[in-house]
């Protein structure tokens, strides 16, 4: 199916310690986290709040475990901050990632985001900011600028659609894709966030598989998502209550997604990302569950 020389498997640390709610998994150390990732059979990861801030220290710890950094989240504020300030912050992130041998960066526009607000419903109530035409122009122009900076340094800027942000729905993702330069802006395709938003993740992928620069494999417990909608949960409440899980443990049909990515010649990372409470979902157990599922369904 996939070309094993071009596709690598990684996992995010968010199953061990949550960046938005660091009390979830506070007991799990960086070394335990990356050791368990390697033990489960993954060779890459993203960066969490427990990771060393010194790239040399980080790279040494990962090298010892046969691991590398696949990508890193970057919060952009292109709608509410001066572009030059955002670019300088972005370039600092690229400096760090270059030092650890990474060539992907996942950008999420965090202006007016409600994803980190404990008591603000993410699916109901109209709390999420909806951009007007001028804001769309500003966002897309800014992303093109950052994407060129990234490309000139050998990186791919991969835009991360995300619950609670200004780009949450399929229509918003499509508008962003249509109004950014495909040479500079790629898609961080996340199966879980599209499903959580009530969208068909396969339908979006069919339109933009050629723009995918990074893949987040996230499954959803659909009864919990339905409850989140009925009871007006925030994004963080949904995380705490188990809306997210690893591939094969929820309601997302990954087989046609894998097939489409493989047929399109996708090259890059397939990265498991399932933010769960580690007190309820043992991170190593679920990492191994995800690895078995990916092997069974892709041969990787």
mmCIF file of C-alpha atoms in Angstrom, residues 156-283:
data_model
loop_
_atom_site.group_PDB
_atom_site.id
_atom_site.type_symbol
_atom_site.label_atom_id
_atom_site.label_comp_id
_atom_site.label_asym_id
_atom_site.label_seq_id
_atom_site.Cartn_x
_atom_site.Cartn_y
_atom_site.Cartn_z
ATOM 1 C CA UNK A 156 6.764 22.438 4.747
ATOM 2 C CA UNK A 157 4.255 24.657 6.532
ATOM 3 C CA UNK A 158 1.277 22.398 7.245
ATOM 4 C CA UNK A 159 -1.874 24.220 8.298
ATOM 5 C CA UNK A 160 -3.739 22.526 11.144
ATOM 6 C CA UNK A 161 -7.524 22.947 11.043
ATOM 7 C CA UNK A 162 -8.659 22.621 14.671
ATOM 8 C CA UNK A 163 -11.785 22.641 16.782
ATOM 9 C CA UNK A 164 -12.496 26.025 18.340
ATOM 10 C CA UNK A 165 -10.356 28.011 15.899
ATOM 11 C CA UNK A 166 -11.205 30.203 12.915
ATOM 12 C CA UNK A 167 -10.593 27.229 10.613
ATOM 13 C CA UNK A 168 -12.655 24.336 11.955
ATOM 14 C CA UNK A 169 -15.058 23.195 9.234
ATOM 15 C CA UNK A 170 -14.528 21.570 5.862
ATOM 16 C CA UNK A 171 -15.772 24.730 4.114
ATOM 17 C CA UNK A 172 -13.282 26.887 6.034
ATOM 18 C CA UNK A 173 -10.449 24.476 5.291
ATOM 19 C CA UNK A 174 -11.382 24.483 1.610
ATOM 20 C CA UNK A 175 -11.468 28.283 1.499
ATOM 21 C CA UNK A 176 -8.025 28.420 3.051
ATOM 22 C CA UNK A 177 -6.644 25.850 0.624
ATOM 23 C CA UNK A 178 -8.153 27.655 -2.380
ATOM 24 C CA UNK A 179 -6.711 31.012 -1.335
ATOM 25 C CA UNK A 180 -3.180 30.002 -0.400
ATOM 26 C CA UNK A 181 -0.282 29.077 -2.665
ATOM 27 C CA UNK A 182 0.157 25.279 -2.965
ATOM 28 C CA UNK A 183 3.902 25.821 -3.176
ATOM 29 C CA UNK A 184 3.927 27.394 0.280
ATOM 30 C CA UNK A 185 0.968 26.096 2.305
ATOM 31 C CA UNK A 186 0.190 22.427 2.875
ATOM 32 C CA UNK A 187 -2.494 20.731 4.940
ATOM 33 C CA UNK A 188 -1.994 19.058 8.284
ATOM 34 C CA UNK A 189 -4.845 16.619 7.698
ATOM 35 C CA UNK A 190 -6.510 15.531 10.940
ATOM 36 C CA UNK A 191 -9.112 12.764 10.777
ATOM 37 C CA UNK A 192 -10.405 13.451 14.278
ATOM 38 C CA UNK A 193 -10.969 17.182 14.046
ATOM 39 C CA UNK A 194 -12.980 16.844 10.832
ATOM 40 C CA UNK A 195 -15.055 14.067 12.403
ATOM 41 C CA UNK A 196 -15.582 16.079 15.612
ATOM 42 C CA UNK A 197 -16.730 19.059 13.526
ATOM 43 C CA UNK A 198 -19.385 16.904 11.893
ATOM 44 C CA UNK A 199 -17.541 16.658 8.577
ATOM 45 C CA UNK A 200 -16.601 13.719 6.360
ATOM 46 C CA UNK A 201 -12.801 13.470 6.556
ATOM 47 C CA UNK A 202 -12.596 11.347 3.413
ATOM 48 C CA UNK A 203 -14.474 13.936 1.344
ATOM 49 C CA UNK A 204 -11.985 16.646 2.297
ATOM 50 C CA UNK A 205 -9.065 14.355 1.562
ATOM 51 C CA UNK A 206 -10.447 13.542 -1.878
ATOM 52 C CA UNK A 207 -10.232 17.247 -2.753
ATOM 53 C CA UNK A 208 -6.862 18.036 -1.242
ATOM 54 C CA UNK A 209 -4.833 14.837 -1.022
ATOM 55 C CA UNK A 210 -2.174 16.501 -3.179
ATOM 56 C CA UNK A 211 -1.773 19.279 -0.610
ATOM 57 C CA UNK A 212 -1.322 17.032 2.437
ATOM 58 C CA UNK A 213 2.033 17.604 4.095
ATOM 59 C CA UNK A 214 1.393 15.906 7.432
ATOM 60 C CA UNK A 215 -1.222 13.479 8.758
ATOM 61 C CA UNK A 216 -2.694 13.239 12.240
ATOM 62 C CA UNK A 217 -4.385 9.891 12.810
ATOM 63 C CA UNK A 218 -7.012 10.525 15.442
ATOM 64 C CA UNK A 219 -10.060 8.369 16.122
ATOM 65 C CA UNK A 220 -13.282 9.550 17.771
ATOM 66 C CA UNK A 221 -15.655 7.878 20.189
ATOM 67 C CA UNK A 222 -18.793 9.012 18.381
ATOM 68 C CA UNK A 223 -21.240 8.515 21.280
ATOM 69 C CA UNK A 224 -19.056 10.848 23.357
ATOM 70 C CA UNK A 225 -18.999 13.411 20.519
ATOM 71 C CA UNK A 226 -22.804 13.237 20.376
ATOM 72 C CA UNK A 227 -22.938 13.810 24.118
ATOM 73 C CA UNK A 228 -20.558 16.757 23.794
ATOM 74 C CA UNK A 229 -22.948 18.334 21.293
ATOM 75 C CA UNK A 230 -26.063 17.636 23.388
ATOM 76 C CA UNK A 231 -24.539 18.885 26.630
ATOM 77 C CA UNK A 232 -22.656 21.881 25.205
ATOM 78 C CA UNK A 233 -19.185 20.752 26.217
ATOM 79 C CA UNK A 234 -16.043 22.738 25.636
ATOM 80 C CA UNK A 235 -13.201 21.208 23.646
ATOM 81 C CA UNK A 236 -11.287 20.484 26.848
ATOM 82 C CA UNK A 237 -14.327 18.854 28.464
ATOM 83 C CA UNK A 238 -14.588 16.594 25.448
ATOM 84 C CA UNK A 239 -10.921 15.638 25.837
ATOM 85 C CA UNK A 240 -11.339 14.876 29.539
ATOM 86 C CA UNK A 241 -14.423 12.781 28.853
ATOM 87 C CA UNK A 242 -12.801 10.626 26.201
ATOM 88 C CA UNK A 243 -13.977 11.962 22.842
ATOM 89 C CA UNK A 244 -10.577 11.221 21.285
ATOM 90 C CA UNK A 245 -8.820 7.888 20.997
ATOM 91 C CA UNK A 246 -6.273 6.057 18.870
ATOM 92 C CA UNK A 247 -6.987 4.563 15.426
ATOM 93 C CA UNK A 248 -9.113 1.446 15.628
ATOM 94 C CA UNK A 249 -10.761 2.328 18.926
ATOM 95 C CA UNK A 250 -13.469 4.654 17.620
ATOM 96 C CA UNK A 251 -15.814 5.344 14.720
ATOM 97 C CA UNK A 252 -13.503 6.718 12.007
ATOM 98 C CA UNK A 253 -13.157 4.472 8.951
ATOM 99 C CA UNK A 254 -9.447 4.665 8.201
ATOM 100 C CA UNK A 255 -9.211 2.103 5.391
ATOM 101 C CA UNK A 256 -10.389 4.391 2.543
ATOM 102 C CA UNK A 257 -8.255 7.199 3.981
ATOM 103 C CA UNK A 258 -5.146 4.999 3.964
ATOM 104 C CA UNK A 259 -5.992 3.798 0.449
ATOM 105 C CA UNK A 260 -6.383 7.309 -0.941
ATOM 106 C CA UNK A 261 -3.185 8.584 0.669
ATOM 107 C CA UNK A 262 -1.231 5.591 -0.610
ATOM 108 C CA UNK A 263 -2.611 5.860 -4.160
ATOM 109 C CA UNK A 264 -1.672 9.550 -4.207
ATOM 110 C CA UNK A 265 1.916 8.662 -3.296
ATOM 111 C CA UNK A 266 1.827 10.415 0.073
ATOM 112 C CA UNK A 267 5.316 10.872 1.512
ATOM 113 C CA UNK A 268 5.754 12.016 5.082
ATOM 114 C CA UNK A 269 4.546 11.124 8.540
ATOM 115 C CA UNK A 270 1.477 9.232 9.683
ATOM 116 C CA UNK A 271 1.305 10.462 13.230
ATOM 117 C CA UNK A 272 -1.018 9.118 15.906
ATOM 118 C CA UNK A 273 -2.435 11.943 17.980
ATOM 119 C CA UNK A 274 -5.053 11.131 20.601
ATOM 120 C CA UNK A 275 -5.406 13.487 23.527
ATOM 121 C CA UNK A 276 -6.702 11.346 26.385
ATOM 122 C CA UNK A 277 -6.479 11.373 30.147
ATOM 123 C CA UNK A 278 -3.574 8.991 30.810
ATOM 124 C CA UNK A 279 -5.137 8.042 34.151
ATOM 125 C CA UNK A 280 -8.021 6.524 32.164
ATOM 126 C CA UNK A 281 -6.192 5.412 29.006
ATOM 127 C CA UNK A 282 -2.722 4.032 29.690
ATOM 128 C CA UNK A 283 -0.478 5.746 27.115
#
